[in-house]
């Protein structure tokens, strides 16, 4: 059965099935299907329905040109010292429990899935470079939002991103969000028509997962509900 004949997953199934896919088949995604997924994602809630998002959708030669330019900048050491918005601190600045979770993620991806130690800088670098080829996906998306005001728009962008990833799952497609692109935002600005009053949130790879690729065996755990929830009830116990 392919994605056209498979029954669409329920919302619960899409939530449980979604995962970051880091190896894609070259099989194209039709333009009409990309349009449909974007229209679904645009149903996301946003502050007073301001819909502050914009997507730059790259396929074919345009995607290859952008990838080549970002990879050149990457290999020439042109990563920016400061991104357009503070997505993450320096590695040594993470607080607990996030620092440990981040370390576990690295262990899972590098040691358990790819078979090399997270301390293996060359191995990590060669994997990391694949981000800039959108992990081989036929569709690369760069998501931007209005800077005015920025914090609220970033919340809205997160909702849009999750909706797009779930809509993709609904269509039998897979995704990987990619903040790695913002380290090279000047290159993106050179290649894409991004107005000054928008900032680049992240990239997104979209396509058909390569089912046999070892990278797609990687699974991430979640903390139990009790660890991140505080319930209140005025009824006596
Ligand atoms: C905004 C955002 C940016 C991300 N950037 C990257 C990235 O640059 N490269 C990458 O391989 N994964 C990236 N990820 C994927 C996360 O590592 C992944 O979501 C997390 O480890 C949980 O795994 P899962 O998506 O498979 O459930 C990003 C995720 C989000 C939400």
Short mmCIF file of C-alpha atoms and ligand atoms in Angstrom, two decimals:
data_model
loop_
_atom_site.label_atom_id
_atom_site.label_comp_id
_atom_site.label_asym_id
_atom_site.label_seq_id
_atom_site.Cartn_x
_atom_site.Cartn_y
_atom_site.Cartn_z
CA UNK A 1 0.00 0.00 0.00
CA UNK A 2 1.36 3.48 -0.78
CA UNK A 3 0.33 6.76 0.84
CA UNK A 4 -2.56 7.22 -1.61
CA UNK A 5 -4.31 3.98 -0.65
CA UNK A 6 -3.46 3.93 3.05
CA UNK A 7 -6.18 5.15 5.42
CA UNK A 8 -5.24 8.54 6.93
CA UNK A 9 -3.95 8.21 10.50
CA UNK A 10 -5.98 9.58 13.36
CA UNK A 11 -4.60 12.67 15.13
CA UNK A 12 -3.37 10.39 17.90
CA UNK A 13 -1.62 8.10 15.43
CA UNK A 14 -0.01 11.06 13.65
CA UNK A 15 1.25 12.41 16.99
CA UNK A 16 2.66 9.02 17.96
CA UNK A 17 4.15 8.30 14.51
CA UNK A 18 5.80 11.66 13.89
CA UNK A 19 9.49 11.61 14.38
CA UNK A 20 12.40 13.50 12.92
CA UNK A 21 13.44 11.72 9.74
CA UNK A 22 17.03 12.31 8.69
CA UNK A 23 17.26 10.25 5.49
CA UNK A 24 14.79 10.67 2.62
CA UNK A 25 14.13 9.05 -0.73
CA UNK A 26 14.50 11.32 -3.76
CA UNK A 27 10.84 10.63 -4.77
CA UNK A 28 9.21 14.02 -5.51
CA UNK A 29 6.27 15.51 -3.62
CA UNK A 30 3.80 17.07 -6.12
CA UNK A 31 3.39 20.84 -5.91
CA UNK A 32 -0.38 20.45 -5.31
CA UNK A 33 0.37 18.23 -2.29
CA UNK A 34 2.82 20.77 -0.82
CA UNK A 35 0.14 23.46 -1.29
CA UNK A 36 -2.43 21.26 0.48
CA UNK A 37 -0.16 20.62 3.48
CA UNK A 38 0.65 24.33 3.79
CA UNK A 39 -3.07 25.20 3.67
CA UNK A 40 -3.66 22.70 6.50
CA UNK A 41 -0.77 24.10 8.57
CA UNK A 42 -2.18 27.59 8.07
CA UNK A 43 -5.27 26.49 10.04
CA UNK A 44 -3.04 26.82 13.14
CA UNK A 45 -4.07 29.23 15.84
CA UNK A 46 -2.17 32.51 16.03
CA UNK A 47 -2.32 35.72 18.03
CA UNK A 48 -5.58 37.46 16.97
CA UNK A 49 -5.34 35.42 13.74
CA UNK A 50 -2.35 37.50 12.63
CA UNK A 51 -0.79 34.46 10.87
CA UNK A 52 2.73 35.93 11.09
CA UNK A 53 4.43 33.06 9.21
CA UNK A 54 5.90 32.81 5.73
CA UNK A 55 7.43 29.79 4.03
CA UNK A 56 10.10 29.69 1.35
CA UNK A 57 9.63 26.38 -0.44
CA UNK A 58 12.61 25.02 -2.34
CA UNK A 59 12.69 22.12 -4.77
CA UNK A 60 14.85 21.09 -7.74
CA UNK A 61 17.69 23.38 -8.82
CA UNK A 62 16.73 26.14 -6.36
CA UNK A 63 17.11 23.73 -3.44
CA UNK A 64 20.38 22.39 -4.79
CA UNK A 65 21.76 25.94 -5.21
CA UNK A 66 20.85 26.90 -1.65
CA UNK A 67 22.31 23.68 -0.23
CA UNK A 68 25.56 24.17 -2.14
CA UNK A 69 25.88 27.76 -0.90
CA UNK A 70 25.20 26.85 2.75
CA UNK A 71 27.60 23.89 2.57
CA UNK A 72 30.30 26.18 1.14
CA UNK A 73 29.77 28.62 4.01
CA UNK A 74 29.76 25.73 6.49
CA UNK A 75 33.03 24.28 5.15
CA UNK A 76 34.63 27.75 5.10
CA UNK A 77 33.78 28.19 8.79
CA UNK A 78 31.27 30.99 8.21
CA UNK A 79 28.82 29.97 10.96
CA UNK A 80 27.51 33.19 12.52
CA UNK A 81 28.53 34.04 16.09
CA UNK A 82 24.99 35.18 16.87
CA UNK A 83 21.80 33.94 15.25
CA UNK A 84 18.90 36.26 14.44
CA UNK A 85 17.04 35.09 17.52
CA UNK A 86 18.42 33.15 20.52
CA UNK A 87 17.36 29.59 19.66
CA UNK A 88 19.76 27.87 22.04
CA UNK A 89 22.60 28.67 24.45
CA UNK A 90 26.22 27.55 24.02
CA UNK A 91 26.61 23.80 24.76
CA UNK A 92 28.11 24.47 28.23
CA UNK A 93 25.31 26.87 29.15
CA UNK A 94 22.44 24.38 29.15
CA UNK A 95 20.82 23.97 32.60
CA UNK A 96 19.56 20.70 34.07
CA UNK A 97 17.46 18.72 33.29
CA UNK A 98 17.85 19.91 29.67
CA UNK A 99 21.59 19.38 29.60
CA UNK A 100 21.20 15.66 30.46
CA UNK A 101 18.36 15.18 27.99
CA UNK A 102 20.45 16.82 25.29
CA UNK A 103 23.39 14.52 26.10
CA UNK A 104 21.10 11.47 25.95
CA UNK A 105 19.83 12.64 22.57
CA UNK A 106 23.41 12.88 21.27
CA UNK A 107 24.23 9.40 22.63
CA UNK A 108 21.10 7.97 20.97
CA UNK A 109 21.75 9.57 17.60
CA UNK A 110 25.52 9.26 17.37
CA UNK A 111 26.48 6.17 19.39
CA UNK A 112 23.38 3.97 19.20
CA UNK A 113 22.17 4.88 15.70
CA UNK A 114 25.26 5.93 13.74
CA UNK A 115 27.79 3.87 15.68
CA UNK A 116 30.33 6.50 16.69
CA UNK A 117 31.04 8.32 19.95
CA UNK A 118 29.44 11.75 20.42
CA UNK A 119 32.99 13.01 21.09
CA UNK A 120 34.01 11.98 17.54
CA UNK A 121 34.08 15.49 16.10
CA UNK A 122 34.76 14.40 12.51
CA UNK A 123 31.87 11.92 12.57
CA UNK A 124 29.52 14.49 14.09
CA UNK A 125 30.54 17.10 11.55
CA UNK A 126 29.97 14.81 8.58
CA UNK A 127 26.52 13.93 9.91
CA UNK A 128 25.76 17.58 10.67
CA UNK A 129 26.61 18.64 7.10
CA UNK A 130 23.70 16.52 5.87
CA UNK A 131 21.34 19.01 7.49
CA UNK A 132 22.22 21.45 4.73
CA UNK A 133 21.13 18.99 2.05
CA UNK A 134 17.80 18.72 3.87
CA UNK A 135 18.86 15.12 4.54
CA UNK A 136 18.17 14.31 0.89
CA UNK A 137 14.50 15.37 1.03
CA UNK A 138 13.04 16.61 -2.26
CA UNK A 139 11.43 19.62 -0.52
CA UNK A 140 13.25 22.11 1.68
CA UNK A 141 11.28 24.75 3.54
CA UNK A 142 12.61 27.84 5.29
CA UNK A 143 10.10 29.21 7.81
CA UNK A 144 10.18 32.90 8.71
CA UNK A 145 8.01 35.08 10.97
CA UNK A 146 7.40 38.75 11.48
CA UNK A 147 9.76 40.48 13.93
CA UNK A 148 6.97 42.80 15.07
CA UNK A 149 6.47 41.54 17.73
CA UNK A 150 8.87 38.61 17.72
CA UNK A 151 8.19 36.54 20.88
CA UNK A 152 4.50 35.98 20.15
CA UNK A 153 5.19 35.29 16.48
CA UNK A 154 7.68 32.58 17.47
CA UNK A 155 4.96 30.84 19.50
CA UNK A 156 2.70 31.00 16.45
CA UNK A 157 5.53 29.70 14.24
CA UNK A 158 5.91 26.67 16.53
CA UNK A 159 2.24 25.84 16.16
CA UNK A 160 2.49 26.19 12.38
CA UNK A 161 5.55 23.95 12.30
CA UNK A 162 3.92 21.19 14.36
CA UNK A 163 0.73 21.38 12.28
CA UNK A 164 2.77 21.06 9.09
CA UNK A 165 4.63 18.05 10.46
CA UNK A 166 1.38 16.35 11.48
CA UNK A 167 -0.32 17.19 8.18
CA UNK A 168 2.67 15.60 6.43
CA UNK A 169 2.21 12.46 8.54
CA UNK A 170 -1.45 12.44 7.56
CA UNK A 171 -0.29 12.22 3.95
CA UNK A 172 2.26 9.47 4.64
CA UNK A 173 5.14 11.96 4.43
CA UNK A 174 7.88 12.74 6.91
CA UNK A 175 9.75 15.81 8.11
CA UNK A 176 12.66 17.10 10.14
CA UNK A 177 12.71 20.58 11.64
CA UNK A 178 16.15 22.15 11.19
CA UNK A 179 17.31 25.06 13.32
CA UNK A 180 20.81 24.31 11.98
CA UNK A 181 20.00 26.59 9.03
CA UNK A 182 19.88 29.70 11.17
CA UNK A 183 23.64 29.44 11.79
CA UNK A 184 24.02 30.50 8.16
CA UNK A 185 21.19 33.03 7.92
CA UNK A 186 23.18 35.52 5.79
CA UNK A 187 23.44 32.87 3.02
CA UNK A 188 19.68 32.22 3.23
CA UNK A 189 19.02 35.96 2.99
CA UNK A 190 21.27 36.18 -0.07
CA UNK A 191 19.31 33.44 -1.85
CA UNK A 192 15.72 34.01 -0.71
CA UNK A 193 13.45 37.03 -0.84
CA UNK A 194 13.10 37.50 2.93
CA UNK A 195 11.98 40.98 3.96
CA UNK A 196 13.95 42.76 6.73
CA UNK A 197 10.98 42.66 9.08
CA UNK A 198 10.96 38.85 9.05
CA UNK A 199 13.40 36.57 10.87
CA UNK A 200 14.33 33.03 9.90
CA UNK A 201 12.90 30.51 12.41
CA UNK A 202 14.23 27.23 10.99
CA UNK A 203 14.30 24.92 8.04
CA UNK A 204 12.13 21.87 7.44
CA UNK A 205 12.94 18.83 5.31
CA UNK A 206 9.83 17.25 3.75
CA UNK A 207 9.53 14.05 1.77
CA UNK A 208 9.33 10.27 1.86
CA UNK A 209 11.41 8.61 4.58
CA UNK A 210 14.04 6.14 3.42
CA UNK A 211 12.73 3.12 5.38
CA UNK A 212 16.02 1.19 5.21
CA UNK A 213 18.35 3.95 6.39
CA UNK A 214 19.97 3.45 9.80
CA UNK A 215 19.40 7.12 10.73
CA UNK A 216 15.66 6.55 10.65
CA UNK A 217 15.92 3.89 13.34
CA UNK A 218 16.57 6.62 15.91
CA UNK A 219 13.73 7.02 18.44
CA UNK A 220 13.49 9.59 21.23
CA UNK A 221 11.93 8.99 24.66
CA UNK A 222 9.61 11.36 26.51
CA UNK A 223 9.33 12.23 30.18
CA UNK A 224 6.16 11.00 31.94
CA UNK A 225 3.22 13.39 32.27
CA UNK A 226 3.79 13.56 36.05
CA UNK A 227 7.24 15.12 35.48
CA UNK A 228 5.92 18.18 33.64
CA UNK A 229 2.40 18.61 35.02
CA UNK A 230 1.01 20.17 38.17
CA UNK A 231 -2.67 19.47 38.73
CA UNK A 232 -4.89 21.61 40.99
CA UNK A 233 -8.18 20.55 42.48
CA UNK A 234 -10.07 22.40 45.19
CA UNK A 235 -12.02 19.29 46.20
CA UNK A 236 -10.78 17.78 49.49
CA UNK A 237 -8.70 14.64 48.86
C1 LIG B 1 12.65 23.95 16.10
C2 LIG B 1 13.40 22.67 15.94
C3 LIG B 1 14.64 22.65 15.35
C4 LIG B 1 15.33 21.45 15.14
N1 LIG B 1 16.53 21.46 14.48
C5 LIG B 1 17.13 20.29 14.13
C6 LIG B 1 18.27 20.30 13.30
O1 LIG B 1 18.80 21.33 12.90
N2 LIG B 1 18.78 19.10 12.92
C7 LIG B 1 18.24 17.91 13.33
O2 LIG B 1 18.75 16.85 12.94
N3 LIG B 1 17.15 17.88 14.14
C8 LIG B 1 16.58 19.05 14.53
N4 LIG B 1 15.43 19.03 15.30
C9 LIG B 1 14.82 17.75 15.69
C10 LIG B 1 14.97 17.45 17.17
O3 LIG B 1 16.27 16.98 17.45
C11 LIG B 1 13.91 16.39 17.51
O4 LIG B 1 12.64 16.95 17.32
C12 LIG B 1 14.00 15.88 18.94
O5 LIG B 1 15.23 15.22 19.17
C13 LIG B 1 12.85 14.90 19.25
O6 LIG B 1 12.88 13.83 18.34
P1 LIG B 1 11.66 13.50 17.37
O7 LIG B 1 11.39 14.73 16.53
O8 LIG B 1 12.16 12.36 16.52
O9 LIG B 1 10.48 13.16 18.21
C14 LIG B 1 14.75 20.23 15.58
C15 LIG B 1 13.51 20.25 16.21
C16 LIG B 1 12.83 21.44 16.40
C17 LIG B 1 11.48 21.43 17.05
#
